[in-house]
Amino acid sequence: MTLQPDLLAAIEMYFDAIHECDTTKLNAVFHPQSSLFDADNGTVFVEPIDSFSRDVAGRISAASTGQPREAEVLLIDHLSPISATVKIRIRAHQSVFVDHLGFVKGADGWQIVSKIWHLENTLNEESAGQ
């Protein structure tokens, strides 16, 4: 399946939203009924997008500290012309996350309907500059 520029634009919006702590972009790229999931602590943690958006709004953005945006697409798996799973890696301050983002294309374009995230690594000051 051919890569769709509008899906790539939605992924870039997600990267910018996290790097800049921009809830306008965050709320545009996430479906209003979406949720985020994590099981790093041994139990399933579920957070609705509204709660996550409030959390992001209260953060100091990596962009405001001068940290360059470090984000990459690892995999795009198209389930159909209007649904895809996207695996990404993104850094926010000293934390490096790997996310699986479930995207669907509806009336508002490509939006994330689910996010499963994993804290892959926490960088120390010495390795952060490399």
Short mmCIF file of C-alpha atoms in Angstrom, two decimals:
data_model
loop_
_atom_site.label_atom_id
_atom_site.label_comp_id
_atom_site.label_asym_id
_atom_site.label_seq_id
_atom_site.Cartn_x
_atom_site.Cartn_y
_atom_site.Cartn_z
CA MET A 1 0.00 0.00 0.00
CA THR A 2 1.29 3.46 -0.87
CA LEU A 3 2.26 5.77 1.98
CA GLN A 4 -0.34 8.44 2.37
CA PRO A 5 0.93 12.00 2.84
CA ASP A 6 -2.00 12.86 5.11
CA LEU A 7 -1.14 9.96 7.45
CA LEU A 8 2.48 11.12 7.56
CA ALA A 9 1.24 14.65 8.36
CA ALA A 10 -0.83 13.28 11.26
CA ILE A 11 2.22 11.43 12.60
CA GLU A 12 4.26 14.65 12.37
CA MET A 13 1.49 16.49 14.23
CA TYR A 14 1.72 13.90 17.01
CA PHE A 15 5.52 14.33 17.17
CA ASP A 16 5.14 18.13 17.36
CA ALA A 17 2.35 17.91 19.95
CA ILE A 18 4.49 15.83 22.30
CA HIS A 19 7.69 17.82 21.74
CA GLU A 20 5.96 21.18 22.17
CA CYS A 21 3.34 20.08 24.75
CA ASP A 22 0.81 21.61 22.37
CA THR A 23 -2.65 20.42 23.40
CA THR A 24 -4.31 22.02 20.37
CA LYS A 25 -2.28 19.74 18.10
CA LEU A 26 -2.68 16.83 20.51
CA ASN A 27 -6.47 17.15 20.59
CA ALA A 28 -6.58 17.47 16.79
CA VAL A 29 -4.59 14.28 16.16
CA PHE A 30 -6.34 12.14 18.80
CA HIS A 31 -9.94 11.02 18.34
CA PRO A 32 -12.01 12.45 21.22
CA GLN A 33 -12.94 8.94 22.42
CA SER A 34 -9.39 7.55 22.30
CA SER A 35 -7.46 6.11 25.22
CA LEU A 36 -3.84 5.42 26.08
CA PHE A 37 -2.56 2.19 27.57
CA ASP A 38 0.58 1.12 29.41
CA ALA A 39 1.56 -1.99 31.37
CA ASP A 40 5.14 -1.12 32.36
CA ASN A 41 4.37 -1.44 36.08
CA GLY A 42 2.83 -4.91 35.78
CA THR A 43 -0.80 -3.77 35.62
CA VAL A 44 -2.74 -2.28 32.74
CA PHE A 45 -3.01 1.49 33.06
CA VAL A 46 -5.70 3.16 30.95
CA GLU A 47 -5.91 6.93 30.47
CA PRO A 48 -8.61 8.68 28.41
CA ILE A 49 -7.32 11.34 26.01
CA ASP A 50 -8.90 14.16 28.07
CA SER A 51 -6.81 13.19 31.09
CA PHE A 52 -3.65 12.81 29.00
CA SER A 53 -4.23 16.19 27.38
CA ARG A 54 -4.49 17.87 30.80
CA ASP A 55 -1.28 16.11 31.85
CA VAL A 56 0.57 17.30 28.74
CA ALA A 57 -0.70 20.86 29.28
CA GLY A 58 0.99 20.91 32.69
CA ARG A 59 4.40 19.78 31.44
CA ILE A 60 7.44 21.83 30.51
CA SER A 61 7.96 21.14 26.84
CA ALA A 62 11.21 19.68 25.57
CA ALA A 63 11.09 22.33 22.83
CA SER A 64 11.11 25.16 25.38
CA THR A 65 14.31 23.79 26.94
CA GLY A 66 16.07 23.80 23.57
CA GLN A 67 16.03 20.03 23.18
CA PRO A 68 15.84 19.12 19.48
CA ARG A 69 12.91 16.96 18.45
CA GLU A 70 13.98 13.32 18.40
CA ALA A 71 11.26 11.17 16.89
CA GLU A 72 11.18 8.47 14.25
CA VAL A 73 8.71 6.21 12.54
CA LEU A 74 9.76 2.58 12.97
CA LEU A 75 6.89 0.87 11.14
CA ILE A 76 3.64 1.65 9.36
CA ASP A 77 1.30 -1.30 8.93
CA HIS A 78 -1.77 -0.48 6.83
CA LEU A 79 -4.73 -2.62 7.85
CA SER A 80 -6.86 -1.03 5.14
CA PRO A 81 -6.86 2.23 3.16
CA ILE A 82 -8.39 3.95 6.20
CA SER A 83 -6.70 2.21 9.16
CA ALA A 84 -3.08 1.74 10.17
CA THR A 85 -0.87 0.87 13.10
CA VAL A 86 2.20 3.07 13.44
CA LYS A 87 5.16 2.19 15.64
CA ILE A 88 7.28 5.17 16.66
CA ARG A 89 10.12 6.08 18.99
CA ILE A 90 10.12 9.53 20.61
CA ARG A 91 12.19 11.31 23.21
CA ALA A 92 10.76 13.75 25.75
CA HIS A 93 13.45 15.19 28.02
CA GLN A 94 15.38 12.17 29.34
CA SER A 95 12.67 9.60 28.55
CA VAL A 96 12.60 7.56 25.35
CA PHE A 97 9.26 5.97 24.53
CA VAL A 98 8.15 3.43 21.95
CA ASP A 99 4.49 3.82 21.02
CA HIS A 100 2.06 1.83 18.93
CA LEU A 101 -0.47 4.30 17.57
CA GLY A 102 -3.73 3.04 16.09
CA PHE A 103 -4.86 5.47 13.36
CA VAL A 104 -8.16 5.60 11.50
CA LYS A 105 -9.20 7.98 8.75
CA GLY A 106 -12.63 9.51 9.24
CA ALA A 107 -14.40 12.78 8.56
CA ASP A 108 -11.66 14.67 10.46
CA GLY A 109 -8.80 12.94 8.64
CA TRP A 110 -6.32 10.55 10.22
CA GLN A 111 -6.66 10.40 14.00
CA ILE A 112 -5.19 8.27 16.74
CA VAL A 113 -7.84 6.03 18.29
CA SER A 114 -5.51 4.17 20.65
CA LYS A 115 -1.99 4.47 21.96
CA ILE A 116 0.01 1.75 23.69
CA TRP A 117 3.21 3.18 25.09
CA HIS A 118 6.32 1.79 26.70
CA LEU A 119 9.14 3.63 28.45
CA GLU A 120 12.08 2.15 26.56
CA ASN A 121 14.89 4.03 28.25
CA THR A 122 15.73 6.85 30.62
CA LEU A 123 18.86 8.65 29.53
CA ASN A 124 21.41 10.00 31.96
CA GLU A 125 23.04 13.38 31.34
CA GLU A 126 26.14 11.85 29.70
CA SER A 127 24.25 9.73 27.16
CA ALA A 128 21.63 12.42 26.48
CA GLY A 129 24.05 14.55 24.47
CA GLN A 130 25.14 11.72 22.20
#
